[in-house]
Amino acid sequence: WHNKEESTVRKINTYEKSRAAFERAVKVIPSGIYGHQGPAEGCYIPVEAFPLYSSKAQGTYLWDLDGNRFIDYMCAYGPNILGYHDPDVDAAAARQRAISDCTTLPNTVMIDFADLLVDTVACADWAFFAKNGGDTTTLAVMTARAYTHRKKIVFFKGYYHGVSPWTQKIDYAGVIPEDVENNIYVDWNNYDQLAQAFEDNKDEIAAVIAQPYMHGNFADNTFPAKDFWAKVRKLCDNAGTVLIVDDVRAGFRLDLAGSDHYFGFEADLICFCKALANGYNMSAACGIESLRSAASSLSYTGSYWMSAEPFAACLATIDKLKKLDKKIFYTDDYHPANYGHRMMSDYLMNLLAVV
């Protein structure tokens, strides 16, 4: 029995305007939409069931070209940790933009934010700024190689550290053997395999680069095994190898002092991006004192890396996250002292969707 008066029929979304926009785009932009969001990449199956372009966003919501409204758990793939158009962040950015933004000389707001990061991030003695997460992971690897005078980098399988050639695989288009010949790949949470890689490449490993927990694509998140990071830290110390934490995705979501701090160890270099500025383009690498000179020695910069407006947004974002702090980002039940070997997939996915 079905009471029609009590039922509501939900309209199935249609995406004619998105489809028309894509037809325009594919004529003037490679693939129409490049990267993982491109319809040819296999993330949208069937393609017809997904919107391709947005028209506006506010708070937790995003609207597509056809007027369909969505709760955006993706937060633009992570940056909008406070929601779209947070009024405090936007106001701070607007105030700075009215004064200066991209200028011949940097604005001192950059120093203000460096001071804040050094005061906030547990392992940070200095901060270096760029635009994308991959800018900072590349900086970290270059710094490690400059410091150690070694070539090889250890990765954990399932990683994502950006799209520079050194981060990709040999069978990817445009990647040549020389780009990845110094990469070593080991299984996540397999300390014995990592130790063997160090033994097989004695005095040759410049850095281990890793996410603080495994949060690869199309798989459940996996926390580090008990004492895993403590053992990795000791292994790197004994070998003179730099330990890099790629906190681009998880940074400030588990711990405002850095995800390494959350798991009870200290990185040599830590990379941030997603949650730094609530959608304004900014990334940062922080490091320990002994690596300052190596970072300073690099020839590495970009046209917009010192633009002032995003720094103002960063200051407002971190300030607001500090005010929210433990009320949102973790509870005693999930503090590292209590987690043991616990699998945290559902909880972490919620953390990464906080808006």
Short mmCIF file of N, CA and C in Angstrom, two decimals, residues 31-147:
data_model
loop_
_atom_site.label_atom_id
_atom_site.label_comp_id
_atom_site.label_asym_id
_atom_site.label_seq_id
_atom_site.Cartn_x
_atom_site.Cartn_y
_atom_site.Cartn_z
N SER A 31 41.70 17.95 -22.97
CA SER A 31 40.80 17.05 -22.24
C SER A 31 39.53 17.75 -21.74
N GLY A 32 39.38 19.04 -21.98
CA GLY A 32 38.22 19.77 -21.48
C GLY A 32 38.38 20.14 -20.02
N ILE A 33 38.56 19.15 -19.19
CA ILE A 33 38.95 19.32 -17.79
C ILE A 33 40.14 18.40 -17.57
N TYR A 34 41.32 18.96 -17.30
CA TYR A 34 42.50 18.11 -17.13
C TYR A 34 42.61 17.64 -15.69
N GLY A 35 43.43 16.63 -15.50
CA GLY A 35 43.58 16.07 -14.15
C GLY A 35 42.53 15.03 -13.85
N HIS A 36 42.43 14.68 -12.56
CA HIS A 36 41.58 13.58 -12.15
C HIS A 36 40.09 13.84 -12.33
N GLN A 37 39.68 15.12 -12.46
CA GLN A 37 38.26 15.41 -12.63
C GLN A 37 37.79 15.30 -14.08
N GLY A 38 38.72 15.09 -14.98
CA GLY A 38 38.33 14.92 -16.38
C GLY A 38 37.43 13.71 -16.58
N PRO A 39 36.40 13.82 -17.39
CA PRO A 39 35.48 12.68 -17.59
C PRO A 39 36.17 11.42 -18.08
N ALA A 40 37.31 11.55 -18.75
CA ALA A 40 38.00 10.39 -19.27
C ALA A 40 38.80 9.65 -18.21
N GLU A 41 38.91 10.19 -17.00
CA GLU A 41 39.77 9.61 -15.97
C GLU A 41 39.12 8.47 -15.20
N GLY A 42 37.82 8.29 -15.33
CA GLY A 42 37.16 7.16 -14.70
C GLY A 42 36.63 7.40 -13.30
N CYS A 43 36.70 8.65 -12.81
CA CYS A 43 36.16 8.93 -11.48
C CYS A 43 34.65 9.13 -11.52
N TYR A 44 34.10 9.45 -12.66
CA TYR A 44 32.66 9.67 -12.81
C TYR A 44 32.09 8.57 -13.69
N ILE A 45 31.42 7.60 -13.06
CA ILE A 45 30.84 6.49 -13.80
C ILE A 45 29.41 6.27 -13.35
N PRO A 46 28.43 6.41 -14.26
CA PRO A 46 28.59 6.91 -15.63
C PRO A 46 28.79 8.42 -15.63
N VAL A 47 29.43 8.92 -16.65
CA VAL A 47 29.74 10.34 -16.72
C VAL A 47 28.46 11.18 -16.68
N GLU A 48 27.41 10.68 -17.27
CA GLU A 48 26.16 11.44 -17.35
C GLU A 48 25.52 11.69 -16.00
N ALA A 49 25.94 10.96 -14.97
CA ALA A 49 25.33 11.06 -13.64
C ALA A 49 25.99 12.12 -12.76
N PHE A 50 26.96 12.86 -13.30
CA PHE A 50 27.71 13.81 -12.49
C PHE A 50 27.77 15.18 -13.15
N PRO A 51 27.71 16.24 -12.33
CA PRO A 51 27.95 17.58 -12.88
C PRO A 51 29.44 17.76 -13.15
N LEU A 52 29.75 18.65 -14.08
CA LEU A 52 31.15 18.88 -14.44
C LEU A 52 31.65 20.27 -14.06
N TYR A 53 30.73 21.21 -13.89
CA TYR A 53 31.12 22.59 -13.58
C TYR A 53 30.21 23.16 -12.51
N SER A 54 30.77 24.08 -11.72
CA SER A 54 29.99 24.74 -10.68
C SER A 54 29.66 26.16 -11.09
N SER A 55 28.63 26.72 -10.44
CA SER A 55 28.27 28.12 -10.70
C SER A 55 28.54 29.00 -9.48
N LYS A 56 28.39 28.44 -8.27
CA LYS A 56 28.64 29.21 -7.06
C LYS A 56 28.80 28.26 -5.89
N ALA A 57 29.26 28.81 -4.75
CA ALA A 57 29.44 28.01 -3.54
C ALA A 57 29.29 28.92 -2.33
N GLN A 58 28.76 28.37 -1.24
CA GLN A 58 28.60 29.13 -0.01
C GLN A 58 28.49 28.16 1.15
N GLY A 59 29.30 28.40 2.19
CA GLY A 59 29.22 27.53 3.36
C GLY A 59 29.56 26.10 3.03
N THR A 60 28.63 25.19 3.28
CA THR A 60 28.84 23.78 2.97
C THR A 60 28.27 23.38 1.61
N TYR A 61 27.72 24.34 0.87
CA TYR A 61 27.00 24.01 -0.35
C TYR A 61 27.72 24.46 -1.62
N LEU A 62 27.50 23.69 -2.69
CA LEU A 62 27.99 24.01 -4.02
C LEU A 62 26.85 23.81 -5.01
N TRP A 63 26.73 24.74 -5.96
CA TRP A 63 25.71 24.68 -7.00
C TRP A 63 26.37 24.44 -8.35
N ASP A 64 25.79 23.57 -9.17
CA ASP A 64 26.32 23.37 -10.51
C ASP A 64 25.65 24.32 -11.50
N LEU A 65 26.02 24.23 -12.75
CA LEU A 65 25.50 25.15 -13.77
C LEU A 65 24.00 25.01 -13.98
N ASP A 66 23.48 23.81 -13.67
CA ASP A 66 22.04 23.57 -13.87
C ASP A 66 21.21 23.91 -12.65
N GLY A 67 21.82 24.51 -11.63
CA GLY A 67 21.08 24.94 -10.45
C GLY A 67 20.90 23.88 -9.40
N ASN A 68 21.51 22.71 -9.57
CA ASN A 68 21.43 21.66 -8.56
C ASN A 68 22.35 22.01 -7.39
N ARG A 69 21.85 21.85 -6.18
CA ARG A 69 22.62 22.17 -5.00
C ARG A 69 23.12 20.90 -4.33
N PHE A 70 24.39 20.92 -3.90
CA PHE A 70 25.01 19.76 -3.27
C PHE A 70 25.64 20.14 -1.93
N ILE A 71 25.60 19.23 -0.96
CA ILE A 71 26.45 19.35 0.22
C ILE A 71 27.83 18.90 -0.21
N ASP A 72 28.82 19.78 -0.10
CA ASP A 72 30.14 19.49 -0.65
C ASP A 72 31.07 18.93 0.43
N TYR A 73 31.02 17.63 0.61
CA TYR A 73 31.89 16.98 1.57
C TYR A 73 33.36 17.03 1.13
N MET A 74 33.58 17.28 -0.16
CA MET A 74 34.95 17.32 -0.67
C MET A 74 35.68 18.60 -0.29
N CYS A 75 34.97 19.65 0.06
CA CYS A 75 35.60 20.93 0.44
C CYS A 75 36.59 21.40 -0.61
N ALA A 76 36.22 21.23 -1.92
CA ALA A 76 37.13 21.57 -3.03
C ALA A 76 38.41 20.74 -2.95
N TYR A 77 38.25 19.46 -2.57
CA TYR A 77 39.38 18.55 -2.36
C TYR A 77 40.26 19.00 -1.20
N GLY A 78 39.64 19.62 -0.20
CA GLY A 78 40.34 19.87 1.05
C GLY A 78 40.55 21.30 1.49
N PRO A 79 40.71 22.28 0.60
CA PRO A 79 41.10 23.62 1.06
C PRO A 79 40.08 24.33 1.94
N ASN A 80 38.80 24.17 1.70
CA ASN A 80 37.80 24.99 2.39
C ASN A 80 37.41 24.37 3.73
N ILE A 81 38.35 24.36 4.64
CA ILE A 81 38.14 23.72 5.93
C ILE A 81 37.10 24.45 6.78
N LEU A 82 36.91 25.74 6.54
CA LEU A 82 35.91 26.53 7.27
C LEU A 82 34.65 26.78 6.45
N GLY A 83 34.55 26.15 5.30
CA GLY A 83 33.40 26.37 4.43
C GLY A 83 33.70 27.44 3.40
N TYR A 84 32.95 27.40 2.32
CA TYR A 84 33.14 28.39 1.26
C TYR A 84 32.79 29.80 1.76
N HIS A 85 33.64 30.74 1.42
CA HIS A 85 33.43 32.17 1.72
C HIS A 85 33.25 32.42 3.21
N ASP A 86 34.15 31.87 4.00
CA ASP A 86 34.11 32.19 5.42
C ASP A 86 34.25 33.71 5.57
N PRO A 87 33.35 34.36 6.30
CA PRO A 87 33.35 35.83 6.33
C PRO A 87 34.61 36.43 6.95
N ASP A 88 35.16 35.79 7.97
CA ASP A 88 36.36 36.32 8.62
C ASP A 88 37.58 36.23 7.70
N VAL A 89 37.71 35.10 7.03
CA VAL A 89 38.84 34.92 6.12
C VAL A 89 38.72 35.85 4.93
N ASP A 90 37.54 35.92 4.33
CA ASP A 90 37.34 36.79 3.16
C ASP A 90 37.57 38.26 3.52
N ALA A 91 37.16 38.66 4.69
CA ALA A 91 37.34 40.06 5.10
C ALA A 91 38.82 40.38 5.28
N ALA A 92 39.57 39.46 5.87
CA ALA A 92 41.01 39.68 6.05
C ALA A 92 41.72 39.77 4.70
N ALA A 93 41.33 38.89 3.79
CA ALA A 93 41.94 38.91 2.45
C ALA A 93 41.59 40.21 1.72
N ALA A 94 40.36 40.66 1.85
CA ALA A 94 39.94 41.90 1.17
C ALA A 94 40.68 43.11 1.72
N ARG A 95 40.89 43.13 3.02
CA ARG A 95 41.63 44.26 3.61
C ARG A 95 43.06 44.32 3.06
N GLN A 96 43.68 43.16 2.95
CA GLN A 96 45.05 43.15 2.43
C GLN A 96 45.08 43.49 0.94
N ARG A 97 44.12 42.96 0.19
CA ARG A 97 44.07 43.24 -1.26
C ARG A 97 43.92 44.72 -1.53
N ALA A 98 43.20 45.43 -0.67
CA ALA A 98 43.02 46.87 -0.85
C ALA A 98 44.31 47.64 -0.64
N ILE A 99 45.27 47.04 0.07
CA ILE A 99 46.56 47.68 0.33
C ILE A 99 47.57 47.29 -0.75
N SER A 100 47.77 45.99 -0.91
CA SER A 100 48.69 45.46 -1.92
C SER A 100 48.53 43.96 -1.99
N ASP A 101 48.94 43.41 -3.14
CA ASP A 101 48.89 41.96 -3.29
C ASP A 101 50.16 41.47 -3.97
N CYS A 102 50.16 41.40 -5.31
CA CYS A 102 51.33 40.94 -6.05
C CYS A 102 52.17 42.15 -6.43
N THR A 103 53.28 42.35 -5.73
CA THR A 103 54.09 43.54 -5.89
C THR A 103 55.57 43.15 -6.09
N THR A 104 56.35 44.14 -6.53
CA THR A 104 57.77 43.88 -6.80
C THR A 104 58.51 43.40 -5.56
N LEU A 105 58.19 43.99 -4.42
CA LEU A 105 58.78 43.58 -3.15
C LEU A 105 57.71 42.90 -2.29
N PRO A 106 58.08 41.88 -1.52
CA PRO A 106 57.08 41.20 -0.68
C PRO A 106 56.59 42.10 0.44
N ASN A 107 55.35 41.85 0.86
CA ASN A 107 54.76 42.55 1.99
C ASN A 107 55.13 41.82 3.28
N THR A 108 55.24 42.55 4.37
CA THR A 108 55.64 41.93 5.64
C THR A 108 54.59 41.00 6.22
N VAL A 109 53.40 40.96 5.62
CA VAL A 109 52.41 39.98 6.07
C VAL A 109 52.95 38.56 5.90
N MET A 110 53.88 38.37 4.95
CA MET A 110 54.54 37.07 4.79
C MET A 110 55.32 36.71 6.05
N ILE A 111 56.00 37.68 6.63
CA ILE A 111 56.75 37.44 7.87
C ILE A 111 55.80 37.13 9.01
N ASP A 112 54.68 37.86 9.05
CA ASP A 112 53.69 37.61 10.10
C ASP A 112 53.22 36.17 10.07
N PHE A 113 52.97 35.66 8.86
CA PHE A 113 52.48 34.29 8.78
C PHE A 113 53.58 33.28 9.08
N ALA A 114 54.81 33.57 8.68
CA ALA A 114 55.92 32.68 9.03
C ALA A 114 56.07 32.60 10.55
N ASP A 115 55.96 33.74 11.22
CA ASP A 115 56.01 33.75 12.68
C ASP A 115 54.91 32.87 13.27
N LEU A 116 53.71 32.98 12.72
CA LEU A 116 52.58 32.20 13.23
C LEU A 116 52.81 30.71 13.03
N LEU A 117 53.30 30.31 11.86
CA LEU A 117 53.54 28.89 11.62
C LEU A 117 54.63 28.35 12.54
N VAL A 118 55.69 29.11 12.70
CA VAL A 118 56.77 28.65 13.58
C VAL A 118 56.28 28.51 15.02
N ASP A 119 55.38 29.38 15.43
CA ASP A 119 54.81 29.29 16.77
C ASP A 119 53.79 28.16 16.90
N THR A 120 53.19 27.75 15.78
CA THR A 120 52.09 26.79 15.81
C THR A 120 52.55 25.36 15.54
N VAL A 121 53.39 25.17 14.57
CA VAL A 121 53.81 23.83 14.12
C VAL A 121 54.98 23.36 14.99
N ALA A 122 54.82 22.19 15.57
CA ALA A 122 55.77 21.72 16.59
C ALA A 122 57.20 21.62 16.09
N CYS A 123 57.41 21.14 14.88
CA CYS A 123 58.77 20.90 14.40
C CYS A 123 59.37 22.10 13.67
N ALA A 124 58.62 23.19 13.53
CA ALA A 124 59.02 24.29 12.65
C ALA A 124 59.96 25.29 13.32
N ASP A 125 61.11 25.48 12.69
CA ASP A 125 62.00 26.59 13.03
C ASP A 125 61.98 27.66 11.95
N TRP A 126 61.45 27.32 10.77
CA TRP A 126 61.34 28.26 9.66
C TRP A 126 60.22 27.80 8.73
N ALA A 127 59.79 28.69 7.86
CA ALA A 127 58.72 28.38 6.91
C ALA A 127 59.06 28.95 5.54
N PHE A 128 58.75 28.19 4.51
CA PHE A 128 58.96 28.57 3.11
C PHE A 128 57.62 28.46 2.41
N PHE A 129 57.28 29.43 1.56
CA PHE A 129 55.94 29.48 0.99
C PHE A 129 55.93 29.32 -0.52
N ALA A 130 54.86 28.69 -1.01
CA ALA A 130 54.65 28.51 -2.44
C ALA A 130 53.14 28.54 -2.70
N LYS A 131 52.67 27.79 -3.69
CA LYS A 131 51.25 27.84 -4.04
C LYS A 131 50.55 26.49 -3.95
N ASN A 132 51.17 25.44 -4.46
CA ASN A 132 50.53 24.12 -4.47
C ASN A 132 51.27 23.16 -3.56
N GLY A 133 50.57 22.11 -3.16
CA GLY A 133 51.21 21.12 -2.31
C GLY A 133 52.45 20.53 -2.94
N GLY A 134 52.37 20.26 -4.25
CA GLY A 134 53.52 19.70 -4.96
C GLY A 134 54.71 20.63 -4.99
N ASP A 135 54.48 21.93 -4.92
CA ASP A 135 55.61 22.87 -4.81
C ASP A 135 56.42 22.59 -3.56
N THR A 136 55.73 22.30 -2.47
CA THR A 136 56.42 22.12 -1.19
C THR A 136 57.04 20.73 -1.05
N THR A 137 56.40 19.70 -1.61
CA THR A 137 57.03 18.38 -1.54
C THR A 137 58.30 18.36 -2.40
N THR A 138 58.25 19.06 -3.54
CA THR A 138 59.46 19.18 -4.36
C THR A 138 60.54 19.96 -3.62
N LEU A 139 60.15 21.05 -2.96
CA LEU A 139 61.11 21.80 -2.16
C LEU A 139 61.73 20.90 -1.09
N ALA A 140 60.92 20.10 -0.43
CA ALA A 140 61.41 19.24 0.64
C ALA A 140 62.42 18.23 0.12
N VAL A 141 62.13 17.61 -1.01
CA VAL A 141 63.04 16.63 -1.60
C VAL A 141 64.34 17.31 -2.03
N MET A 142 64.24 18.49 -2.66
CA MET A 142 65.44 19.23 -3.06
C MET A 142 66.28 19.61 -1.84
N THR A 143 65.62 20.04 -0.78
CA THR A 143 66.34 20.41 0.44
C THR A 143 67.06 19.20 1.03
N ALA A 144 66.38 18.06 1.06
CA ALA A 144 67.00 16.84 1.59
C ALA A 144 68.22 16.44 0.76
N ARG A 145 68.10 16.54 -0.55
CA ARG A 145 69.24 16.18 -1.40
C ARG A 145 70.39 17.18 -1.25
N ALA A 146 70.05 18.46 -1.12
CA ALA A 146 71.09 19.47 -0.93
C ALA A 146 71.82 19.26 0.40
N TYR A 147 71.08 18.86 1.42
CA TYR A 147 71.65 18.67 2.76
C TYR A 147 72.51 17.41 2.85
#
